[in-house]
């Protein structure tokens, strides 16, 4: 139990490089491919579909707000549409530190919020999604992303189509652990359906990313023991 608690502490707190325990070594090795460097993150907001109607006319005036750390970009407003077409490219310059020593973990994720523009009242929330930056590559990743809620009272439906990529002057490798975990769980029937807004997504899923991986880990639950590979993912 102490080992597992220590391992969790490694994953969610900052680590002093001058005092690295043996348990931290696999984590540091796994994340060492991500160095402190400046990258350009390109997020093309393509379109949306089946968004929530917030106006009395049965439509919405949607726009997207994309956030990375303390930076924010915004698309144009598409009036009276539940299936908007934006096709706008938003650019961010991001300084990406390592997983282990970072105190600014929000810089690893891009948050996309969809809002309904209202001329007289406060804009209405239409949904949001959070995606990891660290495993993108120069080859664009294009996918439909289901919108989720911040609270139970939010009225959210639909999804948005994004195309994301990064540009960096360093070699950028995508770790095969993401696909490995997905295929392993799919073949064994270990995926769990989770409600995200009005959508049903499977976890582990294609958008899930592995942040930590340990081999030959002993796990005991109610007297049952097994040794195998341990994955810590970014699913929230």
XYZ file of C-alpha atoms in Angstrom:
236
model
C 0.000 0.000 0.000
C 2.833 2.409 0.789
C 4.362 1.703 -2.627
C 1.105 2.412 -4.421
C 0.580 5.643 -2.466
C 4.142 6.715 -3.289
C 3.562 5.960 -6.963
C 0.395 8.067 -7.020
C 2.271 10.915 -5.348
C 4.847 10.777 -8.134
C 2.137 11.171 -10.754
C 0.374 14.181 -9.256
C 2.982 16.300 -7.483
C 6.201 18.035 -8.414
C 9.434 16.073 -7.995
C 12.812 17.376 -6.910
C 15.455 16.187 -9.375
C 18.017 16.025 -6.572
C 16.066 13.352 -4.661
C 14.730 10.721 -7.056
C 13.589 7.455 -5.516
C 13.830 4.111 -7.396
C 10.067 4.194 -7.820
C 10.273 7.474 -9.741
C 12.831 6.206 -12.263
C 10.358 4.451 -14.654
C 8.139 7.515 -14.606
C 11.019 9.835 -15.439
C 12.240 7.519 -18.197
C 8.782 7.312 -19.712
C 8.326 11.098 -19.722
C 11.899 12.027 -20.658
C 10.945 12.196 -24.336
C 9.127 15.461 -23.570
C 11.724 18.161 -22.936
C 11.285 21.759 -21.931
C 10.951 23.505 -25.269
C 8.770 25.918 -27.182
C 6.299 24.426 -29.630
C 3.633 25.857 -31.907
C 0.231 24.276 -31.368
C -2.230 24.537 -34.251
C -5.900 23.902 -33.525
C -8.250 24.044 -36.498
C -11.857 24.236 -35.348
C -13.715 22.754 -38.293
C -17.363 22.302 -37.409
C -19.942 21.201 -34.867
C -23.076 19.121 -34.972
C -26.194 18.512 -32.890
C -25.448 21.364 -30.475
C -27.951 22.395 -27.805
C -30.590 24.961 -28.795
C -30.507 27.870 -26.337
C -32.564 30.529 -28.149
C -36.347 30.771 -28.394
C -36.012 30.246 -32.137
C -34.801 26.681 -31.515
C -31.230 27.481 -32.537
C -28.011 28.875 -31.025
C -25.293 31.324 -32.052
C -22.249 29.176 -31.265
C -18.582 30.109 -31.031
C -15.567 28.264 -29.623
C -13.044 29.380 -27.019
C -9.760 27.442 -27.028
C -7.486 27.687 -23.955
C -3.925 26.483 -23.377
C -2.524 27.488 -19.985
C -3.214 31.211 -19.601
C -3.618 31.741 -23.371
C -7.010 31.963 -25.046
C -8.209 32.206 -28.639
C -11.754 32.510 -29.987
C -13.537 31.662 -33.217
C -16.181 33.765 -34.911
C -19.870 33.496 -34.019
C -22.068 31.425 -36.340
C -25.619 32.792 -36.052
C -28.663 30.547 -35.782
C -26.994 27.188 -36.248
C -26.839 23.889 -34.385
C -24.413 22.502 -36.987
C -21.931 25.360 -37.442
C -19.025 25.448 -39.908
C -16.015 27.437 -38.645
C -12.889 26.112 -40.411
C -10.692 28.541 -38.454
C -7.086 27.890 -37.387
C -6.019 29.081 -33.915
C -2.294 29.239 -33.147
C -0.543 28.994 -29.763
C 3.124 29.170 -28.775
C 3.503 26.805 -25.813
C 6.474 26.151 -23.542
C 6.053 22.481 -22.698
C 7.939 21.215 -19.589
C 8.414 17.610 -18.469
C 5.617 15.749 -16.679
C 7.650 15.044 -13.568
C 8.921 18.493 -12.636
C 6.082 20.658 -13.879
C 3.954 22.701 -11.520
C 1.879 23.953 -14.453
C 0.196 20.738 -15.509
C -2.672 22.608 -17.195
C -0.227 23.550 -19.958
C -0.353 19.907 -21.087
C -3.980 20.178 -22.107
C -6.056 22.180 -24.530
C -9.541 23.087 -23.323
C -12.227 23.760 -25.923
C -15.419 25.458 -24.776
C -18.477 26.102 -26.935
C -20.732 29.046 -26.082
C -23.974 30.536 -27.375
C -23.544 34.259 -28.071
C -26.260 36.423 -26.567
C -26.488 40.147 -27.328
C -28.543 41.139 -24.282
C -27.775 38.514 -21.630
C -24.788 36.448 -20.512
C -23.560 33.911 -23.052
C -24.822 30.354 -22.505
C -22.498 27.378 -22.046
C -22.911 24.679 -24.715
C -20.209 22.197 -23.655
C -16.483 21.627 -23.293
C -13.718 19.111 -23.910
C -10.162 18.681 -22.617
C -7.498 17.005 -24.739
C -3.781 16.302 -24.109
C -1.109 18.235 -25.997
C 1.841 16.039 -25.118
C 1.137 13.186 -27.554
C 0.261 15.190 -30.645
C 2.675 15.204 -33.555
C 3.338 17.245 -36.684
C 0.896 15.004 -38.506
C -2.592 16.492 -37.883
C -4.941 14.539 -35.640
C -8.511 15.026 -36.881
C -11.455 13.700 -34.863
C -14.959 14.378 -33.609
C -14.852 15.234 -29.913
C -17.991 14.828 -27.759
C -18.827 17.798 -25.569
C -19.058 17.344 -21.806
C -20.516 19.242 -18.869
C -18.869 21.222 -16.089
C -21.814 20.625 -13.745
C -24.967 18.513 -13.629
C -27.193 21.490 -14.481
C -25.448 22.190 -17.804
C -27.498 21.384 -20.905
C -24.998 19.842 -23.286
C -25.250 17.824 -26.477
C -23.346 17.342 -29.696
C -19.695 17.284 -30.679
C -17.086 19.336 -32.513
C -14.651 18.392 -35.267
C -11.038 19.392 -34.561
C -7.762 19.037 -36.436
C -4.725 19.480 -34.165
C -0.978 19.369 -34.669
C 2.252 20.708 -33.215
C 5.409 22.083 -34.770
C 8.693 21.658 -32.949
C 12.364 21.787 -33.914
C 13.020 18.684 -31.789
C 12.348 15.022 -32.550
C 8.889 14.190 -31.209
C 7.965 10.573 -30.607
C 4.513 9.277 -29.835
C 4.676 6.419 -27.351
C 2.948 3.219 -28.545
C 1.481 2.623 -25.075
C -1.719 4.497 -26.029
C -2.668 2.111 -28.825
C -1.366 -0.854 -26.842
C -3.708 -0.141 -23.917
C -6.669 0.504 -26.208
C -6.238 -2.695 -28.232
C -5.578 -4.833 -25.141
C -8.711 -3.637 -23.349
C -10.793 -3.923 -26.514
C -9.708 -7.521 -27.122
C -10.484 -8.527 -23.528
C -13.797 -6.668 -23.338
C -12.541 -4.383 -20.559
C -13.926 -1.146 -21.997
C -16.558 0.665 -19.929
C -19.266 2.903 -21.485
C -19.233 6.389 -19.937
C -21.796 9.181 -20.501
C -20.206 12.373 -21.854
C -22.914 14.971 -22.428
C -25.447 13.236 -24.633
C -22.822 10.853 -26.024
C -21.689 7.420 -24.863
C -17.926 6.939 -25.097
C -15.845 3.904 -24.217
C -13.003 4.063 -21.680
C -10.200 3.293 -22.417
C -10.858 5.032 -25.728
C -9.023 6.402 -28.732
C -8.646 9.885 -27.192
C -7.178 8.562 -23.955
C -3.443 9.011 -23.450
C -1.042 7.127 -21.169
C 0.982 9.408 -18.876
C 2.739 6.736 -16.836
C 3.556 3.058 -17.311
C 5.152 0.586 -14.882
C 5.994 -3.057 -15.596
C 5.950 -5.983 -13.127
C 3.741 -4.204 -10.607
C 2.099 -6.350 -7.922
C -1.548 -5.477 -7.222
C -3.636 -7.069 -4.454
C -7.404 -6.608 -4.174
C -9.393 -8.523 -1.531
C -6.805 -11.284 -1.352
C -6.471 -11.609 -5.131
C -2.994 -10.891 -6.493
C -1.629 -10.277 -9.961
C 1.587 -8.981 -11.467
C 1.514 -7.016 -14.675
C 1.701 -3.673 -16.405
C 0.192 -0.588 -14.757
C -1.154 2.354 -16.802
C -2.007 5.810 -15.496
C -4.024 7.701 -18.117
C -5.158 11.281 -18.498
C -8.887 10.464 -18.534
C -10.860 12.832 -16.267
